[in-house]
Tab-separated table of C-alpha atoms in Angstrom:
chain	number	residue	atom	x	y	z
A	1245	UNK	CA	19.133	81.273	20.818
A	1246	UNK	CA	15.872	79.963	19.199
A	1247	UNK	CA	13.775	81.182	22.696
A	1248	UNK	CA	15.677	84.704	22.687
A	1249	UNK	CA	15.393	85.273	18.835
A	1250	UNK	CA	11.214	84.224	19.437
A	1251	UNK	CA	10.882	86.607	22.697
A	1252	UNK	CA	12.165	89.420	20.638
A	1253	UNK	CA	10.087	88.685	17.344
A	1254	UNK	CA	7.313	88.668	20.023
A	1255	UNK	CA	7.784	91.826	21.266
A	1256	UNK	CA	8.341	93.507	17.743
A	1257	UNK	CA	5.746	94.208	15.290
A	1258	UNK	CA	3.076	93.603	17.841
A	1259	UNK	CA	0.213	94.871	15.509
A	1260	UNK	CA	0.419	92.028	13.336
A	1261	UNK	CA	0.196	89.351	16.324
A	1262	UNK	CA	-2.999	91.273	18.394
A	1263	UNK	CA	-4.303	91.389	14.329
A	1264	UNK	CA	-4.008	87.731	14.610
A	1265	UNK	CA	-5.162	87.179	17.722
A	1266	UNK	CA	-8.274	89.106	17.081
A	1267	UNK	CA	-8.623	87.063	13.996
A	1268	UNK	CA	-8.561	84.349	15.858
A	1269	UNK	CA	-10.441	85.376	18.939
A	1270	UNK	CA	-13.203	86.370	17.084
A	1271	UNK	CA	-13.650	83.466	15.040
A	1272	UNK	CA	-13.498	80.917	18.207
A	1273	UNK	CA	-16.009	83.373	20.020
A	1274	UNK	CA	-18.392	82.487	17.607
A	1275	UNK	CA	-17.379	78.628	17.677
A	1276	UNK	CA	-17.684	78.367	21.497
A	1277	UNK	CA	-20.996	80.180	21.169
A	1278	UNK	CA	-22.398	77.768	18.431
A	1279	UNK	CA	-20.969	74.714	19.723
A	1280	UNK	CA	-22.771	75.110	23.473
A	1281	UNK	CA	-25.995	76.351	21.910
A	1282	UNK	CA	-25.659	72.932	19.558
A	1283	UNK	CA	-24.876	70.973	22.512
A	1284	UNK	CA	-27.805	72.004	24.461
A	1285	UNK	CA	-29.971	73.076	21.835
A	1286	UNK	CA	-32.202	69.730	22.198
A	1287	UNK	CA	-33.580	70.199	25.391
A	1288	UNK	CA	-34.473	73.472	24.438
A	1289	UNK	CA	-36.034	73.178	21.341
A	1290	UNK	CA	-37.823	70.483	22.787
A	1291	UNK	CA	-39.109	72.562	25.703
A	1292	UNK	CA	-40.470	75.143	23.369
A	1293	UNK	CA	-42.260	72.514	21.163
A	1294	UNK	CA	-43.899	70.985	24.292
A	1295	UNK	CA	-46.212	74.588	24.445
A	1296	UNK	CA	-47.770	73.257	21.300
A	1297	UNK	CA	-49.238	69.934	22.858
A	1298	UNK	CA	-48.578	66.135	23.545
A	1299	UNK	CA	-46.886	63.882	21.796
A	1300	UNK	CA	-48.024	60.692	23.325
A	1301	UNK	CA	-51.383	59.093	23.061
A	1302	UNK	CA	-52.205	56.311	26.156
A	1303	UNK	CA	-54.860	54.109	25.272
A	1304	UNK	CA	-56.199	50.842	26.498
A	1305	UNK	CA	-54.718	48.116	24.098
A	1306	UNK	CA	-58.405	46.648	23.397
A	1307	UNK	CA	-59.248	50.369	22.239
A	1308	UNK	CA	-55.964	50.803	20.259
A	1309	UNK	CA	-56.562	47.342	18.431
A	1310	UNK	CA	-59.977	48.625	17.418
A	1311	UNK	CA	-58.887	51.748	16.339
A	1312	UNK	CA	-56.242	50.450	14.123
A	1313	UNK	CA	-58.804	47.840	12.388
A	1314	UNK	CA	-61.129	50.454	11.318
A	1315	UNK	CA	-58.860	53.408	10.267
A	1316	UNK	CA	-59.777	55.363	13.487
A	1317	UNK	CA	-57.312	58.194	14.467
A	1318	UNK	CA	-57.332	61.292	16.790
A	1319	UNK	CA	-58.824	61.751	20.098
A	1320	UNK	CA	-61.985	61.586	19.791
A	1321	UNK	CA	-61.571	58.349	17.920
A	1322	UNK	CA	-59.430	56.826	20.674
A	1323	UNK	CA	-62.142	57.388	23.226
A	1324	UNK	CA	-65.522	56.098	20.577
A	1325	UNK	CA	-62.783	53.017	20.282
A	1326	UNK	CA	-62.743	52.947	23.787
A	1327	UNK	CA	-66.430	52.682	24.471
A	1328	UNK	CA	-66.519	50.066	22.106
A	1329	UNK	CA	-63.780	47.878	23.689
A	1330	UNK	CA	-65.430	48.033	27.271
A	1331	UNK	CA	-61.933	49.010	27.909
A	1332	UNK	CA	-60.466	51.877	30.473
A	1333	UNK	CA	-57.436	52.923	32.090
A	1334	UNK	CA	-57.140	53.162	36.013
A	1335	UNK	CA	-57.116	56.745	36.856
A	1336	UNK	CA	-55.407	55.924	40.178
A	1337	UNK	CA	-52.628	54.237	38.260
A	1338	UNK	CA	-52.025	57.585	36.100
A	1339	UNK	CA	-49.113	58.787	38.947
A	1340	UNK	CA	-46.626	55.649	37.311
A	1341	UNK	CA	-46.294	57.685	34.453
A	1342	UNK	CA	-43.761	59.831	36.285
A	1343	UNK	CA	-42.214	56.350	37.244
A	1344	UNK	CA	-40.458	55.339	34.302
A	1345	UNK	CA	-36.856	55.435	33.731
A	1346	UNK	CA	-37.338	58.971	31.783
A	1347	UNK	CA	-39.758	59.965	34.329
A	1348	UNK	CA	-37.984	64.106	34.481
A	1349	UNK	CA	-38.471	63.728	30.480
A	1350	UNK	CA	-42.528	63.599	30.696
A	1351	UNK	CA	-43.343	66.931	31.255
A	1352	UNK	CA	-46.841	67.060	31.772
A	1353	UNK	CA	-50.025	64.461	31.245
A	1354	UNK	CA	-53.331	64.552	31.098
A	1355	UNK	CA	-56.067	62.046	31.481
A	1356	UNK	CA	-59.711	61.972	28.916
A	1357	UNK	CA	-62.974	60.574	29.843
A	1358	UNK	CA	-65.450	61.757	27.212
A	1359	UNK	CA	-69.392	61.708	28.136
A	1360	UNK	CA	-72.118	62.254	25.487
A	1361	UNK	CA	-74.482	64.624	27.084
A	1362	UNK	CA	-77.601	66.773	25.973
A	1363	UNK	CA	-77.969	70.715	26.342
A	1364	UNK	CA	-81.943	71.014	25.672
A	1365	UNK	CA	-82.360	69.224	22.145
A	1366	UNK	CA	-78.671	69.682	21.378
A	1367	UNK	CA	-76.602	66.823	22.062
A	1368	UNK	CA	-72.769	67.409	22.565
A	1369	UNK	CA	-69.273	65.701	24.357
A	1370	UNK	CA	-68.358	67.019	27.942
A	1371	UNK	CA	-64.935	65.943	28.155
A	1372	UNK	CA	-63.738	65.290	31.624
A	1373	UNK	CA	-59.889	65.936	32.718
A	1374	UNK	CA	-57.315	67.053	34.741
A	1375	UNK	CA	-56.775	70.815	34.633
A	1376	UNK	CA	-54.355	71.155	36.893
A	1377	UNK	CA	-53.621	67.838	39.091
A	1378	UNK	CA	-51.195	68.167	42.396
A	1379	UNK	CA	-49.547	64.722	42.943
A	1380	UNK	CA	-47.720	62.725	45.563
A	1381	UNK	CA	-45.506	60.231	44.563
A	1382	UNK	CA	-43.962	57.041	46.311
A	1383	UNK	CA	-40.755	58.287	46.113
A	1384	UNK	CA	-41.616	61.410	47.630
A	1385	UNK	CA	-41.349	63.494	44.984
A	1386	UNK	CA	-44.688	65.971	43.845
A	1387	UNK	CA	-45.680	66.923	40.468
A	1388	UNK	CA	-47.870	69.221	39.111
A	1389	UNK	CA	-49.515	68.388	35.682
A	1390	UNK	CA	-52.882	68.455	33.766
A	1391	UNK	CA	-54.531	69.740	30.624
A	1392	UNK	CA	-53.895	73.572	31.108
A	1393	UNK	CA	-50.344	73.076	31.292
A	1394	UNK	CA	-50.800	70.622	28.223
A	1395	UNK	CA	-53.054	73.600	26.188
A	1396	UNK	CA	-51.425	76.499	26.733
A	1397	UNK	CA	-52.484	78.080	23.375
A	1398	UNK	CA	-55.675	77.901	24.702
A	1399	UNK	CA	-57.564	81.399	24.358
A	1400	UNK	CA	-59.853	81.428	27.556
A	1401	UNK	CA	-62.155	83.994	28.197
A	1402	UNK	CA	-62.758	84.084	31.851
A	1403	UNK	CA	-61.034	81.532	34.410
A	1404	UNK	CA	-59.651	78.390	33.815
A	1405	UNK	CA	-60.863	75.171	34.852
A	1406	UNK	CA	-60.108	73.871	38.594
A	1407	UNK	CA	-60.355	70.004	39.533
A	1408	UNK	CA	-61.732	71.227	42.947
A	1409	UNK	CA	-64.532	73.370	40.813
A	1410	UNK	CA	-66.866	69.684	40.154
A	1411	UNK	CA	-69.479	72.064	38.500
A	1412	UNK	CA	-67.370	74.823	36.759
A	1413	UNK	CA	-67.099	73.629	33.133
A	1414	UNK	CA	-64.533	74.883	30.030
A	1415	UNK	CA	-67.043	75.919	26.907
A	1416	UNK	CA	-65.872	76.267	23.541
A	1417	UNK	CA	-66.222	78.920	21.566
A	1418	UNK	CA	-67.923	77.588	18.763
A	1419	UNK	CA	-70.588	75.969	21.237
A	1420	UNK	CA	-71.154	78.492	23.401
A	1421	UNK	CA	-71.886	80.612	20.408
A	1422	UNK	CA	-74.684	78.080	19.411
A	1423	UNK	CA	-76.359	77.946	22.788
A	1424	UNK	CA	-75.544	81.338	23.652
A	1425	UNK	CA	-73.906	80.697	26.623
A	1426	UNK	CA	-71.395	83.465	28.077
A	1427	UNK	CA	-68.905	83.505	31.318
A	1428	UNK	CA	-70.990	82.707	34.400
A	1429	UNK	CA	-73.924	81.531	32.629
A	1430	UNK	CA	-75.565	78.131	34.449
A	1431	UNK	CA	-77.305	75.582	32.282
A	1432	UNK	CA	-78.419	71.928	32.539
A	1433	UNK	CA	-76.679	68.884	30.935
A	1434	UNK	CA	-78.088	65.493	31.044
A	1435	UNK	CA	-76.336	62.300	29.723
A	1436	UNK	CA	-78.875	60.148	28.381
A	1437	UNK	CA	-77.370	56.939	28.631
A	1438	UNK	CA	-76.764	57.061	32.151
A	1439	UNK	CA	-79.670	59.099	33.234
A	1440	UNK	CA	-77.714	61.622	35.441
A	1441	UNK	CA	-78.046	65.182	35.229
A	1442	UNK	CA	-76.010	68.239	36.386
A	1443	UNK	CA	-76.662	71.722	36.582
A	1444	UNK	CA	-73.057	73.540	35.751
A	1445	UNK	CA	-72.055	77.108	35.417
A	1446	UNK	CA	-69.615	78.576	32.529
A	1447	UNK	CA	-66.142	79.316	34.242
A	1448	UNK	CA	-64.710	80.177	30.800
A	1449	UNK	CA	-64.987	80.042	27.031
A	1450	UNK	CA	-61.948	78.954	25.004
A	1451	UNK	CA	-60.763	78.972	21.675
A	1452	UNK	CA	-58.664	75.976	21.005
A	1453	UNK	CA	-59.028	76.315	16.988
A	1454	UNK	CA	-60.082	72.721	16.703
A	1455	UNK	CA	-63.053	70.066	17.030
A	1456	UNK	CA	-62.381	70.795	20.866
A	1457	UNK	CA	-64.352	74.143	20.206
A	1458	UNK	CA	-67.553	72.290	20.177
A	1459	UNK	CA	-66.884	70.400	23.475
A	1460	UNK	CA	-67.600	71.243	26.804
A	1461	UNK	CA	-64.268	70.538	29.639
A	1462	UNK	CA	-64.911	69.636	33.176
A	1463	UNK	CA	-63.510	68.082	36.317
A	1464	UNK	CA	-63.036	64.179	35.694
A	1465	UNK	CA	-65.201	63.487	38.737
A	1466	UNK	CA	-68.390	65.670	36.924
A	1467	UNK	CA	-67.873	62.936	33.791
A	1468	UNK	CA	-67.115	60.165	35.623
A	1469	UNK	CA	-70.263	60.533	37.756
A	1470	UNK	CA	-72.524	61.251	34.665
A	1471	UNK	CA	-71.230	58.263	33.269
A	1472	UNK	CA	-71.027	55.824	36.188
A	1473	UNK	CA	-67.283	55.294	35.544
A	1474	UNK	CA	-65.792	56.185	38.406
A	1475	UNK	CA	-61.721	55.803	38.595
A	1476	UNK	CA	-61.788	55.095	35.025
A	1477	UNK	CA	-60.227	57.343	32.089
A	1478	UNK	CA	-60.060	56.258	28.296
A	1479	UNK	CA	-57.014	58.041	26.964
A	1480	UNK	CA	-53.974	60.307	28.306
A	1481	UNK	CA	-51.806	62.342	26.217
A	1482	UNK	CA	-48.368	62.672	27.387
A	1483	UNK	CA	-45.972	66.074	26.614
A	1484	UNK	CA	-42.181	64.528	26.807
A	1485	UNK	CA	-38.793	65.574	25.990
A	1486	UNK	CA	-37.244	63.218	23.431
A	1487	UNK	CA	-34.315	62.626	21.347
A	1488	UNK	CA	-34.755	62.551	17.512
A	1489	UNK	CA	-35.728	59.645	16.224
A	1490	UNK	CA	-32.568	57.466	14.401
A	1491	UNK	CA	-32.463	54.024	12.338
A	1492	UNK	CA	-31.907	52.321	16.233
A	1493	UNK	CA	-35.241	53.866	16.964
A	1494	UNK	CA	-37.241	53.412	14.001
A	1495	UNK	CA	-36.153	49.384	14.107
A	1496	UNK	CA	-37.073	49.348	18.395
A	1497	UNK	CA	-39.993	50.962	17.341
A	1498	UNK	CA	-40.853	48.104	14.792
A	1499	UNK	CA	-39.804	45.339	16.866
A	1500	UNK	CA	-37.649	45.986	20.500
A	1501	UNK	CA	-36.826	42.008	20.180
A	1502	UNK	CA	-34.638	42.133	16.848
A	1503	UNK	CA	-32.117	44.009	18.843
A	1504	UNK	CA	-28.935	43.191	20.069
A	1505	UNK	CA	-28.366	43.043	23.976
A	1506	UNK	CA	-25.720	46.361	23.473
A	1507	UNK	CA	-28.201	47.859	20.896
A	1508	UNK	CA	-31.317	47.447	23.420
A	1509	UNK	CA	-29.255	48.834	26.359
A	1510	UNK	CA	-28.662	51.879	24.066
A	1511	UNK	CA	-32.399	52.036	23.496
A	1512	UNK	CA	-33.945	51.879	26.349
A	1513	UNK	CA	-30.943	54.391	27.853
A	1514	UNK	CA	-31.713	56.757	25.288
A	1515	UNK	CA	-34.619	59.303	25.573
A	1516	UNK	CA	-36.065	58.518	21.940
A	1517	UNK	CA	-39.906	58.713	21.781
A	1518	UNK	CA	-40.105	55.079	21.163
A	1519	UNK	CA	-38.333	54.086	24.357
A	1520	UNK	CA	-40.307	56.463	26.481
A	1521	UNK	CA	-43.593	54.769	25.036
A	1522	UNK	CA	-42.181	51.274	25.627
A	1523	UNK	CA	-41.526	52.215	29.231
A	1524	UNK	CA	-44.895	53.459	29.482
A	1525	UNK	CA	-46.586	50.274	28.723
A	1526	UNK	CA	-44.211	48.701	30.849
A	1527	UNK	CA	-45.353	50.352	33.615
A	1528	UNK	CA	-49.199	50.476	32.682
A	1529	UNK	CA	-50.100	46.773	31.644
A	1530	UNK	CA	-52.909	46.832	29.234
A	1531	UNK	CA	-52.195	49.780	27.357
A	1532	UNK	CA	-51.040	50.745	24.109
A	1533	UNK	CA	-48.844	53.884	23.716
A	1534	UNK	CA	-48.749	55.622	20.503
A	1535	UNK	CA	-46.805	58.512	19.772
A	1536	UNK	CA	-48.637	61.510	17.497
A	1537	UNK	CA	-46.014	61.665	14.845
A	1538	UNK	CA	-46.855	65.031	13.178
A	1539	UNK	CA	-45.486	66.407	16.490
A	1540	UNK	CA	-42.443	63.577	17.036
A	1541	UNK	CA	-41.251	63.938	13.598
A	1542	UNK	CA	-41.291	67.921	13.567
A	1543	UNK	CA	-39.459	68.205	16.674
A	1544	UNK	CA	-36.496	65.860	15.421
A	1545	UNK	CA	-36.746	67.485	11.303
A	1546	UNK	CA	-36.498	71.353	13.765
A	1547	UNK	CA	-33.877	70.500	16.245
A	1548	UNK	CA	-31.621	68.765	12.888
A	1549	UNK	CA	-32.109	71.467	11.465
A	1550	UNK	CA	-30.909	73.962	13.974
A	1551	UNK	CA	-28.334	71.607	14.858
A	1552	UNK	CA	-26.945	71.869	11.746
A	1553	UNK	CA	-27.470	75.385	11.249
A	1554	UNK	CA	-24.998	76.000	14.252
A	1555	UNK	CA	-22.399	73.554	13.155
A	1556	UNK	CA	-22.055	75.653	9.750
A	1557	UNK	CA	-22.041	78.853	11.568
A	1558	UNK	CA	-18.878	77.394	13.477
A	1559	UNK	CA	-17.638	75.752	10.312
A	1560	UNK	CA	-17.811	79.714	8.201
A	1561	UNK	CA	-16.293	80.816	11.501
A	1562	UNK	CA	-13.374	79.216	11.785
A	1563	UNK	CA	-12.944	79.388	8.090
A	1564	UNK	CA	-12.682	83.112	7.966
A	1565	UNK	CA	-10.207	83.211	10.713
A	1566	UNK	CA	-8.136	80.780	8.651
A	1567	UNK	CA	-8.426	83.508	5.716
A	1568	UNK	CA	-7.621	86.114	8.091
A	1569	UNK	CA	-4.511	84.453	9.363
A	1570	UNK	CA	-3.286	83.633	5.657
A	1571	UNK	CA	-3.435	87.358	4.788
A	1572	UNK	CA	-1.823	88.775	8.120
A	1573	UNK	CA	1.134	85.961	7.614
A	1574	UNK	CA	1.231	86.380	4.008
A	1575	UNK	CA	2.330	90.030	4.777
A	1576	UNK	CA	4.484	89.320	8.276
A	1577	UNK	CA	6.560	87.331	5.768
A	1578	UNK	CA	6.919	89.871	3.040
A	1579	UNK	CA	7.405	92.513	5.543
A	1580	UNK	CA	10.325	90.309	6.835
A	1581	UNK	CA	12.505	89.301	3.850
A	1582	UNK	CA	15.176	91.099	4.567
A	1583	UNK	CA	15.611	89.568	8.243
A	1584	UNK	CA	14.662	86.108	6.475
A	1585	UNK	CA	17.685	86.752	3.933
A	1586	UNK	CA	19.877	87.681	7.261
A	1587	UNK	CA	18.991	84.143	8.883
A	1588	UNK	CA	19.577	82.099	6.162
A	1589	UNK	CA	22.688	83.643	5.146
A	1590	UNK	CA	23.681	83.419	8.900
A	1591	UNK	CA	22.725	79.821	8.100
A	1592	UNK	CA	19.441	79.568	9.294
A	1593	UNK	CA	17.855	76.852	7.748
A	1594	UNK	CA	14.547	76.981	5.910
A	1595	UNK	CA	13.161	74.612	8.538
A	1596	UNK	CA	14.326	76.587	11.565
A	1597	UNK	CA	12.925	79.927	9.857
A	1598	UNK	CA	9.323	78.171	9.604
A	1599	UNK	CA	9.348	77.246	12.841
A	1600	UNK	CA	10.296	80.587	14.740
A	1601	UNK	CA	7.429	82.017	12.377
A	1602	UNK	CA	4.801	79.321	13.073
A	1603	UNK	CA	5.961	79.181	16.740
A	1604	UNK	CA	5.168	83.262	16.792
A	1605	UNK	CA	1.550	82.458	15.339
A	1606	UNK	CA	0.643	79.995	17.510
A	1607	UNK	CA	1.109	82.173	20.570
A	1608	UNK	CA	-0.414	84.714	19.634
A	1609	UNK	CA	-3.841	82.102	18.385
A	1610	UNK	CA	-3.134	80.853	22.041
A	1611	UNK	CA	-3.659	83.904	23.927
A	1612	UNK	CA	-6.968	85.108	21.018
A	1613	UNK	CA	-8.261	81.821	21.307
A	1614	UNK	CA	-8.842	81.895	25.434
A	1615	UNK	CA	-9.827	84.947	25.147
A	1616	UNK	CA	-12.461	84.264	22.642
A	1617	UNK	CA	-13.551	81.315	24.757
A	1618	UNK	CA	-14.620	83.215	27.345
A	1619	UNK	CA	-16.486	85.693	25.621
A	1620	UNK	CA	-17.827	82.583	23.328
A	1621	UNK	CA	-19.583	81.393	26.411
A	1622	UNK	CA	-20.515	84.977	27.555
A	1623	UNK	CA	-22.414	84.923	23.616
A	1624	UNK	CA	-23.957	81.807	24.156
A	1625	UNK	CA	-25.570	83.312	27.131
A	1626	UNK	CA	-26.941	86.263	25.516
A	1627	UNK	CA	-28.351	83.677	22.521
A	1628	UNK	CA	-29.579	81.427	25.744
A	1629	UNK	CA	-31.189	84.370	27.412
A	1630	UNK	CA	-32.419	86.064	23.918
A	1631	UNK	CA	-33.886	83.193	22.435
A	1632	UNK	CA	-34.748	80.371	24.781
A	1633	UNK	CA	-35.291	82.545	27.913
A	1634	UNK	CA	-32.742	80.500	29.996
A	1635	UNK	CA	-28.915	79.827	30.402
A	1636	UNK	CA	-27.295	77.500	28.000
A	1637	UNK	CA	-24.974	74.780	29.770
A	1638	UNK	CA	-21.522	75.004	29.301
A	1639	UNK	CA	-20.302	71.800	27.835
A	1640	UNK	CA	-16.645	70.516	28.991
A	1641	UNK	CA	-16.422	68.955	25.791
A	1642	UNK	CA	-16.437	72.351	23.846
A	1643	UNK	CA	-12.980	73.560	25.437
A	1644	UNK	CA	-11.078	70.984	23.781
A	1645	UNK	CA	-13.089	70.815	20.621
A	1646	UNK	CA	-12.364	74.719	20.750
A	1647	UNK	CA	-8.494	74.534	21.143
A	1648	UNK	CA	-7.701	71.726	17.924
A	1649	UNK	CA	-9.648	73.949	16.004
A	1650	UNK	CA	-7.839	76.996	16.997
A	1651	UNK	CA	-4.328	74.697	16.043
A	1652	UNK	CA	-6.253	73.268	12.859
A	1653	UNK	CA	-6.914	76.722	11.864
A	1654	UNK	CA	-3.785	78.450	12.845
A	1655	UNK	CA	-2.078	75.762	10.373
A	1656	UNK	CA	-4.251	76.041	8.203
A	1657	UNK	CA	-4.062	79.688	7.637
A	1658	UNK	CA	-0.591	79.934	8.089
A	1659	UNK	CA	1.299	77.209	6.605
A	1660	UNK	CA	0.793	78.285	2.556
A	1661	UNK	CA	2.173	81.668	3.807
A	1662	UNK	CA	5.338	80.478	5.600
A	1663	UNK	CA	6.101	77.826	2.443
């Protein structure tokens, strides 16, 4: 009797269940949509934030203890360190970097090997580097990486620097203003030190809107052979996707050994940018990785932030379906007294009565919440394609996530109404 007496309320009144349904549907669209853009939000974010530069600084140890005793930060300050220390990093050992346990994480790097030189009476940096480095690994794999993948809010005026170009040099603006140099342009640098000379020609001027504006880029053979330091670099910066820092990290970060076996496993497993550095010096003995906060910290304080941003998008969702649902019940019921007084005096009891009417409810959530799912996930898409320029992954664990909150919901909303 109870199945009969639910088919028929079913098939009666339908505007008030496809009202709930679209009540429902709607609000679990919008879930499913902000629940797989949370999901896989962090690589994303990430990715965007790696256009903006590194977020790792390799260093010889001998430099980084230097550095640290005298306040000395930055670039620039790395490599001076550097030359004080005696102290280099292999160039030919560079490929390990894309060894480590996160090795798909480490986007791109770049090796530094700065070289005072003298234009005329003017004495300046060339800074030699990878622009754009094709490599072979072990394991068979090939990477591409280097400093113009690293830069790419670099404003270049002409073409940019090639590793098979040894005497095409990078110019910055503020420089080639000075000496009047211009794309094409060929002019003599000597480095005094080493008394080596080179004649190069201007492949482009750039605009980096930093010190690097007064700095001349070249191949890292051109500074390595004005220096007589070949195979040597002082300093790489790495670009790497991580996960935001926690209180796990921050204590690795302080001291790996205080951990717990479970609690280093969980570490070193996870993609934080302390791990990554860890595993870095790991693989390059004598070095010190450390990462460039300002950009670490931002990326975890953005992708927290959009994180939870998305969560209390799904949170006013489903919260305005559950108003939705009160109202459309709230009338169902007053729009049904009459058969309600029938049942009961039939002797329906109140607890039989509350179920037909909640069983009716949950149906009709059933049938808007699967169809909301699937045109959640065509949403997250559109926000995917809109805003990150690529698909967003569909998460298995948002269908189930999805269908207790349609129940939670549907309870919710409905429950006050049918008491």
């Amino acid at each position: 009797m109870f199945w009969k007496m639910l088919k028929g309320a079913l098939f009666r009144r339908k505007g008030k269940r496809v009202m709930i349904a679209f009540a429902v549907g709607l609000g679990v669209s919008l879930a499913t949509a902000m629940l797989n853009v949370m999901f896989d939000v962090g690589d994303k974010v990430n990715q965007e934030l790696k256009t903006y530069g590194a977020n790792l600084n390799v260093v010889p140890r001998g430099a980084s203890l230097i550095s640290e005793l005298y306040s000395v930060e930055g670039g620039e300050g790395n490599e001076a360190a550097s030359e004080s220390a005696g102290e280099y990093i292999a160039e030919a050992e560079l490929y390990k970097i894309k060894m480590i346990f996160w090795a798909y994480n480490i986007v791109d790097f770049a090796p530094y090997l700065e070289t005072r030189v003298r234009i005329g009476g003017l004495e300046t940096s060339l800074i030699g580097t990878w622009f754009d480095r094709h490599l072979k690994l072990p394991t068979g794999d090939e990477v591409d990486t280097g400093m113009t993948r690293l830069k790419t809010w670099w404003d270049i005026e002409g073409q940019p620097g090639s590793d098979d170009d040894l005497y095409g040099v990078l110019v910055g603006e503020t420089l080639a203003a000075r000496l009047g140099l211009g794309v094409g342009d060929r002019f003599e640098i000597e480095a005094p030190g080493a008394a080596q000379s080179a004649a190069v020609t201007v492949r482009g001027v750039f605009h980096g809107g930093g010190e690097e504006d007064e700095r001349i880029f070249g191949a890292m053979r051109l500074s390595q052979d004005l220096s007589n330091r070949a195979g040597r670099v002082q300093r790489v910066e790495v670009s790497a996707l991580t996960t935001p820092e926690n209180e796990l990290a921050r204590r690795a970060a302080q001291d790996p050994g205080s951990l717990s076996r479970m609690e280093w496993d969980t570490w070193y497993c996870t993609a934080y940018i302390s791990s990554i550095a860890y595993q870095i010096e790991e693989i390059l003995p004598g070095t010190r990785v450390k990462p460039i906060l300002q950009v670490a910290e931002s990326e975890g304080a953005i992708l927290a932030k959009t994180q939870l941003l998305m969560l209390l998008l799904t949170v006013l969702a489903m919260a305005c379906s559950a108003l939705a649902i009160s109202n459309l019940v709230t009338a169902n019921v007053m729009e049904r007294s009459a058969e309600i007084g029938v049942l009961k005096a039939l002797g329906a009891t109140n607890g039989a009565i509350s179920r037909l009417f909640l069983s009716e409810i949950l149906i009709a959530a059933f049938l808007g919440g699967v169809c909301g799912y699937f045109a959640g996930l065509l949403f997250a898409q559109i926000i995917g394609h809109g805003v990150f320029g690529s698909a967003i992954a569909v998460k298995g664990v948002v269908a189930p996530l999805v269908a207790i909150l349609v129940f939670v919901v549907t309870a919710l909303g409905s429950l006050p109404a049918i008491r």
